[in-house]
Amino acid sequence: MSAFTDLRHYIEHLTETLGSDEVRRVDGADRDADIGGITELMAEREGPALLFDNIPGFPPGYRVFTNFMGTAARTAVALGLAPDTPKLDIVRAWKDLAGRLEPIPPVRVETGAVLENVLVGDDVDLGVFPTPRWHDGDGGRYIGTACMVITRDPDTGWVNIGTYRACVQGRDRLSLWMLGNRHALAIARKYWARGRTCPIAVVVGQDPILSTAAAMAAPAGMSEYDLAGGLRGRGVEVLLPPGSELPVPAHAEIVIEGELPPVEEESVLEGPFGEWTGYYTHSGQETVVRVTRILHRDDPIILGAPPMLPTVPAGDQAVPLYSASVTWEHLEASGVQNVKGVWAYARQLMMVVSIEQTGAGDAMHALFAALGRKRTGGMERYFVVVDEDIDITDINHVLWAMFTRVDPKESIQVLRAPTTAIDPRLAPERREAGDLSMGVVLIDACKPFAWKDRFPAANRFDEATREALRGRWKGVLPL
Ligand SMILES: Cc1cc2nc3c(=O)[nH]c(=O)nc-3n(C[C@H](O)[C@H](O)[C@H](O)COP(=O)(O)O)c2cc1C
């Protein structure tokens, strides 16, 4: 897989493999009025990655990079695959790799580009960076949208990494919003129980494999650094900043170091922040990092993945691919026969599985097994199973199956399952009562197995014929 040394290496590689148009440089965009909007408009049409420079009020070279994995091609490159890898093959490659993954621990180095600038004492000022206000309804400027929050278990030394949104709250204050089951919160509680603050480092600007690993749900005790090393095939280069126990990527763009006091001792109003569901749901008194030191490279780059409507392929595109690959793996482990692929729509709101039916009940087995992967904190809402002739990476093809192979009275089941605290459809009284449950829909859009062979034939050219036509009519059929 990929082994980019840092974010800059990835940006260079994108232009080398996909052409210079793949990373659009934008000069003079305002961090409040323009950057978030341009990012969203470009993402909606699956446009290029964006590198904002000459941001008014900031030195030239202090940049913001967005839409970094906003297309299948960029995601493939980020994961070290050929840019023209078919969408489902990206999921398959990811699943196969995860299945045989050997964690590789990070490699300790003595120095790295992140130490080019070290701000301490009165020089500590988060305001030196051009942090954007991503959406106009946001309650602040979020420097951490695709960040890595690093903590270390005081008992075992386990280094955990998670992605939690981070908002600039002053020169030396950064708020974090961590949901209740997050590992960093569990680690912080151990320090708090001993009357100590929790040492913490927030990394802004790292290569896409590290970004992806940071948001993966590695089990407690396993470091996401080891996971990232396994995914890259080589250990991540990390260094221990002087006096710190927290390893940080040696070539990160920005590292914000500090301590996290208990929320009862210090907290700040956090949010609202436009979330990945496309809504604002959370705002409240949250934890604060007291920033003690900032490290950054010359001409630092903020890596931004602002949430957008879930139907827009956002910067962190590897998340739905990863989700699909984990469900695929789970289906196979559950004994579902002949799984041909899994695809996630709207990030994870609709999971679509294709199978080759070999017996009655296969489709229902696939639906229930896919549902079985859902946990508290996940928001999968619709589960659909289709036959192998459906291209599940094409929403129109999936809709065709749903519209024509489903008898709504027979083929749809509605159940209740866990959801996430940011589910916009959770009724206020349920949320207040701590009831995080929501309906889910299981849709069997396969041809009924009992009379599958008598199902009307489709009047659509098959893949082999399409391929042959494309070959014969290259000028007319460029696709
Ligand atoms: C772009 C992105 C932003 C995220 N933001 C948050 C957040 O603000 N708060 C949170 O609790 N989880 C957030 N998550 C989910 C966690 O990063 C994810 O569940 C991760 O596995 C948590 O790590 P942990 O299990 O080590 O705590 C985000 C994930 C992604 C991909």
Tab-separated table of C-alpha atoms and ligand atoms in Angstrom, residues 142 144-147 149 151 158 160-166 176-185 211-220 222 224 270 273 275-276 305-307 316 319 322 347 377, ligand 1:
chain	number	residue	atom	x	y	z
A	142	TYR	CA	-12.190	24.380	13.604
A	144	GLY	CA	-9.108	19.931	13.739
A	145	THR	CA	-11.450	18.287	11.257
A	146	ALA	CA	-9.163	15.511	10.024
A	147	CYS	CA	-6.777	15.694	12.948
A	149	VAL	CA	-5.539	13.399	18.852
A	151	THR	CA	-2.906	10.314	24.297
A	158	TRP	CA	-0.572	2.330	24.997
A	160	ASN	CA	-4.098	5.975	21.263
A	161	ILE	CA	-5.042	8.119	18.300
A	162	GLY	CA	-8.543	9.352	17.465
A	163	THR	CA	-10.070	12.043	15.292
A	164	TYR	CA	-12.135	14.447	17.392
A	165	ARG	CA	-13.165	17.877	16.214
A	166	ALA	CA	-10.989	20.674	17.593
A	176	LEU	CA	-12.315	18.916	21.797
A	177	TRP	CA	-15.610	17.115	21.406
A	178	MET	CA	-15.268	13.443	22.297
A	179	LEU	CA	-18.277	11.161	22.404
A	180	GLY	CA	-18.663	9.113	25.577
A	181	ASN	CA	-17.012	5.885	24.412
A	182	ARG	CA	-13.898	7.435	22.893
A	183	HIS	CA	-10.591	5.999	23.984
A	184	ALA	CA	-8.935	9.375	24.641
A	185	LEU	CA	-11.677	10.167	27.141
A	211	SER	CA	-5.697	10.272	8.748
A	212	THR	CA	-7.588	7.122	7.870
A	213	ALA	CA	-6.040	5.052	10.662
A	214	ALA	CA	-6.780	7.788	13.220
A	215	ALA	CA	-10.501	7.437	12.582
A	216	MET	CA	-10.455	3.630	12.583
A	217	ALA	CA	-11.896	1.882	15.608
A	218	ALA	CA	-8.790	-0.030	16.699
A	219	PRO	CA	-9.429	-2.058	19.860
A	220	ALA	CA	-8.274	-0.653	23.199
A	222	MET	CA	-3.755	-1.304	19.940
A	224	GLU	CA	-3.420	3.365	15.464
A	270	GLU	CA	-18.205	24.011	22.056
A	273	PHE	CA	-20.484	22.557	14.161
A	275	GLU	CA	-21.741	17.560	11.152
A	276	TRP	CA	-21.399	14.765	8.608
A	305	ALA	CA	-12.088	17.759	5.937
A	306	PRO	CA	-15.146	19.856	6.759
A	307	PRO	CA	-18.317	17.808	7.039
A	316	ASP	CA	-12.353	11.705	4.185
A	319	VAL	CA	-14.332	6.298	5.715
A	322	TYR	CA	-13.510	1.285	5.082
A	347	ARG	CA	-21.077	7.579	3.914
A	377	GLY	CA	-22.446	5.224	17.255
B	1	LIG	C1	-13.526	13.292	9.834
B	1	LIG	C2	-13.913	12.649	11.143
B	1	LIG	C3	-14.297	13.442	12.204
B	1	LIG	C4	-14.652	12.863	13.444
B	1	LIG	N1	-15.013	13.678	14.477
B	1	LIG	C5	-15.307	13.141	15.687
B	1	LIG	C6	-15.631	14.000	16.813
B	1	LIG	O1	-15.681	15.221	16.708
B	1	LIG	N2	-15.880	13.417	18.005
B	1	LIG	C7	-15.841	12.058	18.170
B	1	LIG	O2	-16.062	11.593	19.283
B	1	LIG	N3	-15.578	11.214	17.112
B	1	LIG	C8	-15.291	11.735	15.890
B	1	LIG	N4	-14.980	10.914	14.829
B	1	LIG	C9	-14.997	9.438	15.006
B	1	LIG	C10	-13.755	8.931	15.697
B	1	LIG	O3	-12.588	9.492	15.187
B	1	LIG	C11	-13.642	7.412	15.533
B	1	LIG	O4	-14.762	6.827	16.140
B	1	LIG	C12	-12.368	6.829	16.117
B	1	LIG	O5	-12.391	5.422	15.950
B	1	LIG	C13	-12.251	7.142	17.592
B	1	LIG	O6	-11.017	6.657	18.064
B	1	LIG	P1	-10.929	5.954	19.482
B	1	LIG	O7	-11.726	4.684	19.366
B	1	LIG	O8	-9.476	5.706	19.650
B	1	LIG	O9	-11.489	6.891	20.479
B	1	LIG	C14	-14.623	11.470	13.596
B	1	LIG	C15	-14.252	10.669	12.504
B	1	LIG	C16	-13.896	11.243	11.295
B	1	LIG	C17	-13.493	10.380	10.143
